[in-house]
mmCIF file of C-alpha atoms in Angstrom:
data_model
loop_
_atom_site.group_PDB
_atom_site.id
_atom_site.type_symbol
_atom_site.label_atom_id
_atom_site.label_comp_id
_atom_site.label_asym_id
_atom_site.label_seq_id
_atom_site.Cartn_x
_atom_site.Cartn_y
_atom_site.Cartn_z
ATOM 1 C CA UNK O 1 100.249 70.183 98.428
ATOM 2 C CA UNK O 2 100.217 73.270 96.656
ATOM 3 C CA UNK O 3 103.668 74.797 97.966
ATOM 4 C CA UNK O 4 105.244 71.081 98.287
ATOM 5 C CA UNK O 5 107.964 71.556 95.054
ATOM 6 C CA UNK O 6 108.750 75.356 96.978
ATOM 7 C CA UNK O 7 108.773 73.822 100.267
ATOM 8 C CA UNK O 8 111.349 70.707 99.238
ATOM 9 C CA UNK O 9 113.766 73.307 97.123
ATOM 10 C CA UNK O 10 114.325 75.160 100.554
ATOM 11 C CA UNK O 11 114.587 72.357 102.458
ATOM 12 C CA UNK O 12 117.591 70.991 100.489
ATOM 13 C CA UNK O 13 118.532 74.747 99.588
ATOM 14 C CA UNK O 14 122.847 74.729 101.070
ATOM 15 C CA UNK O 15 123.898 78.719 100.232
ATOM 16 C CA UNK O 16 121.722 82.102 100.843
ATOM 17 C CA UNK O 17 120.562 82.551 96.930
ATOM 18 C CA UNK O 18 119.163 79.032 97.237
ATOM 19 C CA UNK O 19 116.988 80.366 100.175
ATOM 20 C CA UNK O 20 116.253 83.440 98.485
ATOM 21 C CA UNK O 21 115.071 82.110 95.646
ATOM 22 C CA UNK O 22 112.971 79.523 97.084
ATOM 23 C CA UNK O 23 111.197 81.767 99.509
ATOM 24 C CA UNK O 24 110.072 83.943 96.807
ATOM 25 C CA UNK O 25 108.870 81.671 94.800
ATOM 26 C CA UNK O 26 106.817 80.699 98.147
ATOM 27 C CA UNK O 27 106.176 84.457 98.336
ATOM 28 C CA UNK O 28 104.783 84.183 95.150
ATOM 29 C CA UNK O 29 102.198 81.356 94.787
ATOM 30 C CA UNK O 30 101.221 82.689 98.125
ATOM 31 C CA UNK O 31 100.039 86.357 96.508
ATOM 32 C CA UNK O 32 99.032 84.586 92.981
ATOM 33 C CA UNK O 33 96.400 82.767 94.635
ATOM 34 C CA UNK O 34 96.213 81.750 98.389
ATOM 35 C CA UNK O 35 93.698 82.914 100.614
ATOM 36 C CA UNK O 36 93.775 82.852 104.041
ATOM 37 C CA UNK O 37 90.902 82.122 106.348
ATOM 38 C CA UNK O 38 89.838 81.586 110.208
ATOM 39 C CA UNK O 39 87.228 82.156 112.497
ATOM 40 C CA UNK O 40 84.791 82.407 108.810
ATOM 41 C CA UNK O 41 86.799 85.338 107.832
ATOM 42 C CA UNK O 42 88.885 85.320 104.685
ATOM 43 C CA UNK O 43 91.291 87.491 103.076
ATOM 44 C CA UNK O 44 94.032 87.612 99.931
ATOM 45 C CA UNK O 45 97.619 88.514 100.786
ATOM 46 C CA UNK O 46 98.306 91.690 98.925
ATOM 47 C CA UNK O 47 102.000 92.301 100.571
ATOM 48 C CA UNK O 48 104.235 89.402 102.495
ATOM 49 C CA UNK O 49 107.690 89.828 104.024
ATOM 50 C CA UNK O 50 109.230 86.030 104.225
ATOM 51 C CA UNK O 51 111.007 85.705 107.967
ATOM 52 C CA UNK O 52 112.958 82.344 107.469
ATOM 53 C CA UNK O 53 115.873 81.329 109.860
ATOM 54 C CA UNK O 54 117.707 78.125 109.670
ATOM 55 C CA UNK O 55 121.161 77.691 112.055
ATOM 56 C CA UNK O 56 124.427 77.723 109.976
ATOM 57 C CA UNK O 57 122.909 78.366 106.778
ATOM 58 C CA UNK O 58 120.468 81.285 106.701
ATOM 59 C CA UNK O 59 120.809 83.501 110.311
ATOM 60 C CA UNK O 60 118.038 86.281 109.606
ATOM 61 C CA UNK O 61 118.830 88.740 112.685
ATOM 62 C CA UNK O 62 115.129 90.182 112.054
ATOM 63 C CA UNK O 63 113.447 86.665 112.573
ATOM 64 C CA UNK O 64 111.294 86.202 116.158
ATOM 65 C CA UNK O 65 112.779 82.745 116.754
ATOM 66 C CA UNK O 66 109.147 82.234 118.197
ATOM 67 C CA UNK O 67 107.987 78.153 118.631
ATOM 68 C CA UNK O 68 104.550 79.250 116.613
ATOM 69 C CA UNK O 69 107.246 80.379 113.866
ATOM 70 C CA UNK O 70 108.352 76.345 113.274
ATOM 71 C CA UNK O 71 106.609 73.241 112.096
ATOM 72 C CA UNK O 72 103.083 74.610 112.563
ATOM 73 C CA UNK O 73 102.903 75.491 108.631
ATOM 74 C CA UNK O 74 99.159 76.518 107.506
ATOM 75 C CA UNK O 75 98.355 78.634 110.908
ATOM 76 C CA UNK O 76 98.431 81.939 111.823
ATOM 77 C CA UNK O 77 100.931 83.509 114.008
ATOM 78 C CA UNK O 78 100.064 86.776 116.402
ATOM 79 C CA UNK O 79 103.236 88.181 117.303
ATOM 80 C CA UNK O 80 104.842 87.968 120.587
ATOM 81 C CA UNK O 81 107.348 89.373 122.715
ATOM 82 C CA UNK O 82 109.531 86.099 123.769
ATOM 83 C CA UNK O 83 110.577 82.772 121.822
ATOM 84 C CA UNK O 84 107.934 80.651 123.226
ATOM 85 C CA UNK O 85 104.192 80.054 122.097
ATOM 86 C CA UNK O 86 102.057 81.411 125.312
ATOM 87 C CA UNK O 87 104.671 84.232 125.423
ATOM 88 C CA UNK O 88 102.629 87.314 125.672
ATOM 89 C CA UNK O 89 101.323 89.215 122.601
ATOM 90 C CA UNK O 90 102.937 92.714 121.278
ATOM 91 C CA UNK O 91 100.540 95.355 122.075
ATOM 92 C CA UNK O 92 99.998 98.731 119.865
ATOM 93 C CA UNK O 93 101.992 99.174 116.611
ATOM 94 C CA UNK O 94 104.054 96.394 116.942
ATOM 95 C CA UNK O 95 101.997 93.488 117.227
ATOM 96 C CA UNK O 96 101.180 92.000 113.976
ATOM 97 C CA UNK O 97 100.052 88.548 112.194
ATOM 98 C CA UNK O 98 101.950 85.967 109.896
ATOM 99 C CA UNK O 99 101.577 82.612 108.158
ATOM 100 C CA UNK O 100 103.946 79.756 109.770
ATOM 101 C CA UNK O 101 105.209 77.854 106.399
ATOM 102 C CA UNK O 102 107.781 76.024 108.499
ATOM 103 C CA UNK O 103 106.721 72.423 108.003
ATOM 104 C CA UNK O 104 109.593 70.852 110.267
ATOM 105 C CA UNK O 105 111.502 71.544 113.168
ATOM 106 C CA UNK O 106 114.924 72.116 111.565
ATOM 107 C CA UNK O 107 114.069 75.799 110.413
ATOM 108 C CA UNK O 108 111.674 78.866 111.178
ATOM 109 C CA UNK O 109 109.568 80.057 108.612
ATOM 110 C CA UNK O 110 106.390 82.612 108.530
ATOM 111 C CA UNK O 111 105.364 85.209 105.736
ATOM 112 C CA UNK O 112 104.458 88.850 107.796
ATOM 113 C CA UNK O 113 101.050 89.968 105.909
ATOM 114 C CA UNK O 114 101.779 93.495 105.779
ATOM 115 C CA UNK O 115 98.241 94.172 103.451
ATOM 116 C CA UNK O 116 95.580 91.971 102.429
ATOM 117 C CA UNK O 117 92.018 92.398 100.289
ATOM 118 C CA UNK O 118 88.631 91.062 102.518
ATOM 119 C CA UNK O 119 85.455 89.433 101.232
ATOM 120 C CA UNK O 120 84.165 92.505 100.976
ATOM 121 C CA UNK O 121 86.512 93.844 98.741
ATOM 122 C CA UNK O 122 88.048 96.355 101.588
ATOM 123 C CA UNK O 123 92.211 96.408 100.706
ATOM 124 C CA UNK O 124 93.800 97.042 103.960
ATOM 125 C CA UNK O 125 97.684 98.589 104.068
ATOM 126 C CA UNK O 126 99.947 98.240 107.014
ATOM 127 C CA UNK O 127 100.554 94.972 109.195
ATOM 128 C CA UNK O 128 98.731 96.461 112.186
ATOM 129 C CA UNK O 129 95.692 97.499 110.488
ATOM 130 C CA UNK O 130 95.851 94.273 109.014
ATOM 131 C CA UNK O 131 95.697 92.427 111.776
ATOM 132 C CA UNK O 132 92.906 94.889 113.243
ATOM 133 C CA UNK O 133 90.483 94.746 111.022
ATOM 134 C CA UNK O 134 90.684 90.801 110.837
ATOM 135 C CA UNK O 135 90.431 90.693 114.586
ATOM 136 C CA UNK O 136 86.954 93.211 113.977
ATOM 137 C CA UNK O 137 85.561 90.975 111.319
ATOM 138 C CA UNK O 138 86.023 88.056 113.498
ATOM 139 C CA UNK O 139 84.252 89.578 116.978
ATOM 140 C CA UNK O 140 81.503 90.292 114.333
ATOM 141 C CA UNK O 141 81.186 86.207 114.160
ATOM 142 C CA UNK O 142 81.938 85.403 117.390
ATOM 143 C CA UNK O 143 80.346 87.947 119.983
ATOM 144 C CA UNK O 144 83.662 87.522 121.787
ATOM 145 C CA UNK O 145 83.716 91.627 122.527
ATOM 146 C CA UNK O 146 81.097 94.313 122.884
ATOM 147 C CA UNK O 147 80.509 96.261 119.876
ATOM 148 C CA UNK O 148 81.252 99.446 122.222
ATOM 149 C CA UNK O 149 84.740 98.456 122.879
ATOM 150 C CA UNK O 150 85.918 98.101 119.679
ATOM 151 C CA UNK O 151 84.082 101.782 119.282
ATOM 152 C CA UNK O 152 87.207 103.707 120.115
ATOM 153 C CA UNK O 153 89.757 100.645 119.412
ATOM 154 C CA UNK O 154 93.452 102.168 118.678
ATOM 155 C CA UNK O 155 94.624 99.547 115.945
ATOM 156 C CA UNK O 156 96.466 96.929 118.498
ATOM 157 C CA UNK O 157 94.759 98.153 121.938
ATOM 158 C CA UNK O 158 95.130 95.613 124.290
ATOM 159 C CA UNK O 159 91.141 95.191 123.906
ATOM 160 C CA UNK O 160 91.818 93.031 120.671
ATOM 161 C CA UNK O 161 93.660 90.050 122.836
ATOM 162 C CA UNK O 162 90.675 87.865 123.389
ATOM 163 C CA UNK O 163 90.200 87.556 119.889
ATOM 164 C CA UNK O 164 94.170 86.772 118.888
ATOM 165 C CA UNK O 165 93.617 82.703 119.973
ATOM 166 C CA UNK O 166 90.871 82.340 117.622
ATOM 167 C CA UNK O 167 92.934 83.003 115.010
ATOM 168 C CA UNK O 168 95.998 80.339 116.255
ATOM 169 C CA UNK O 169 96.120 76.432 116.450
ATOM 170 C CA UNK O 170 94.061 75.779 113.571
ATOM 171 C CA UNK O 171 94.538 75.380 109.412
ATOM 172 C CA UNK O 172 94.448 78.798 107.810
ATOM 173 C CA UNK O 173 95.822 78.727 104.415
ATOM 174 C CA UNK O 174 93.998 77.296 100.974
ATOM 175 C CA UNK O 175 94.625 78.122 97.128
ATOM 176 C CA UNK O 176 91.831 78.988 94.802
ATOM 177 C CA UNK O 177 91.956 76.741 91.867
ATOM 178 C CA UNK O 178 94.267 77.023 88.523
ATOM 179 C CA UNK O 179 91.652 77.390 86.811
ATOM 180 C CA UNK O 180 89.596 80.206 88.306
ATOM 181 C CA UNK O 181 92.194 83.132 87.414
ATOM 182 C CA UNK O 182 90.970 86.666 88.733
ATOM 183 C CA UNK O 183 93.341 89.585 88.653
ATOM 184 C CA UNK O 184 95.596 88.924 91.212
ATOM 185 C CA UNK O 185 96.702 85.715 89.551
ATOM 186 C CA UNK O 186 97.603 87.635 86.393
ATOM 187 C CA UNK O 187 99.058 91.032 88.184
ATOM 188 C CA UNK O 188 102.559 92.030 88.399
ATOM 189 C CA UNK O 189 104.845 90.992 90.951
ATOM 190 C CA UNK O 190 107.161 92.771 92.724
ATOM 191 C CA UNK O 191 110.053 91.961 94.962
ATOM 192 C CA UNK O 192 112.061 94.657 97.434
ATOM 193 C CA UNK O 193 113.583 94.592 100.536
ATOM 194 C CA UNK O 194 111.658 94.431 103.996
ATOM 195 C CA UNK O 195 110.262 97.611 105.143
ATOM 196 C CA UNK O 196 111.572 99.139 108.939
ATOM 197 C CA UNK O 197 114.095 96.864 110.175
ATOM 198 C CA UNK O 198 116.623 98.495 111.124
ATOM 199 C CA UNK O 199 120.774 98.199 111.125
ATOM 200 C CA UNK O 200 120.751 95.418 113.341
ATOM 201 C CA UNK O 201 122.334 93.343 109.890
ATOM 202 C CA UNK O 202 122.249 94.755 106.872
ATOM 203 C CA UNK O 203 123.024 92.359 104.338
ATOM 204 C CA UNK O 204 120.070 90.695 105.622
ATOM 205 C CA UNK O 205 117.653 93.630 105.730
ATOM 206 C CA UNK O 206 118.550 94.364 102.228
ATOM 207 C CA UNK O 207 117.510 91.169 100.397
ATOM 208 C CA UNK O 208 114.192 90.848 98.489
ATOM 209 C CA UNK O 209 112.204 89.119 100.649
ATOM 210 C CA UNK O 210 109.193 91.457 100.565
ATOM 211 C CA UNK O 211 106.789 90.554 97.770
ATOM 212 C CA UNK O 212 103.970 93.075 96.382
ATOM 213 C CA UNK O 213 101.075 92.654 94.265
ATOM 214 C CA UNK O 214 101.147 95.295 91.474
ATOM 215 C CA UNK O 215 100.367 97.301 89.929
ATOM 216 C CA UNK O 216 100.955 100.539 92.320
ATOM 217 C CA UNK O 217 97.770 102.321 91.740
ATOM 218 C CA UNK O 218 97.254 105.525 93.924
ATOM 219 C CA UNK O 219 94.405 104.042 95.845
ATOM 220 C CA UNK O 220 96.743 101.108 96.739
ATOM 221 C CA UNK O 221 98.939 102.665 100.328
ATOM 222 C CA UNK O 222 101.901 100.481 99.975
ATOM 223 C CA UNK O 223 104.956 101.589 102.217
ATOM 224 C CA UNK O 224 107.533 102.998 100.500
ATOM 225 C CA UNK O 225 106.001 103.235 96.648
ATOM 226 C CA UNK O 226 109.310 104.899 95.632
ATOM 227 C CA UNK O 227 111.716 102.216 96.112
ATOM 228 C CA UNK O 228 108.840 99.697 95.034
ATOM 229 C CA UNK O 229 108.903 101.260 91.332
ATOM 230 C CA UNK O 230 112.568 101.440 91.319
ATOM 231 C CA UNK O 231 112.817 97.432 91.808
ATOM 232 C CA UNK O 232 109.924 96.804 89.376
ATOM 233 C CA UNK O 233 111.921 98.764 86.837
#
């Protein structure tokens, strides 16, 4: 398995810089070359923000705690509002999608895809509008919705919920080969903290678990550009 070596240094990982390192080295194989695909829609991970919590060692405040959040590595996770996996979705700005990388039940693990690159070459910025415009791409597969209600769609109405469980329970993640190197396997990487946390706990909001895919052209909306540079430099 492509993230196995990652996978087994975090699993044996016993102090915080251990974790840290390990999940962005995750973080980066991920935006190097995985691809993500359901429903026969695929996209590259242009931004992740690793959520990892494991009890006594590495207590991220910010991390859902939700059961689709450990052991169900490979699949996608549509955020919800309670710790279980039928708890209801997040509506409007604050419902998102991840990755699940936890591969047991000891820990919970999933990378946030705040922007990602489609087929069609359409970069999307923002976790919302990420999740948005995968959920659109998928009703045009599927049929699931009318075309007229995602007409005046605000990204996250509660309109997109039909399509959110055909994007769960099933294997999302794949690498493109070594040996088919495109840009993004070659581009710059850069590491920052999490964007729009809040003070909850700050020596965990602070680390450098957000990993970007350089460089920071104009045409690329990143959040928060300015601190970006400043840790690239």
């Amino acid at each position: 398995m492509e993230l196995q070596s990652a996978l087994s240094a975090l699993h044996v990982a016993t102090d915080r810089s251990a974790v840290v390192a390990a999940l962005q080295d995750i973080t980066a194989r991920l935006l190097r070359r995985g691809v993500f695909e359901v429903s026969g829609v695929e996209c590259r991970p242009l931004e992740l923000e690793s959520y990892f919590y494991r009890t006594g060692l590495f207590e991220d405040a910010y991390v859902h705690e939700n059961e689709r959040q450990r052991n169900h590595f490979g699949e996608l996770y549509v955020h919800r509002i309670g710790p279980l996996a039928s708890s209801h979705y997040k509506m409007d700005n604050r419902v998102c999608v991840g990755l699940s990388l936890s591969d047991s039940t000891d820990f919970y693990y999933s990378a946030l895809i705040r922007s990602a690159r489609f087929s069609d070459g359409s970069e999307v910025f923002g976790p919302n509008n990420v999740l948005t415009a995968w959920a659109r791409r998928i009703n045009e597969q599927t049929h699931t919705l009318s075309p007229a209600v995602l007409d005046h769609l605000r990204p996250g109405g509660h309109d997109l919920v039909p399509l959110f469980p055909l994007m769960e329970e099933k294997a999302a993640l794949h690498f493109i080969p070594a040996s088919e190197a495109d840009d993004d396997t070659t581009a710059p990487l850069i590491f920052s903290r999490r964007e729009g946390l809040g003070d909850k706990d700050p020596d965990y909001r602070d680390l450098p678990l957000r990993g970007v895919v350089g460089p920071l052209h104009a045409d690329r909306k990143y959040k928060d550009k300015t601190t970006l540079l400043r840790d690239y430099l």
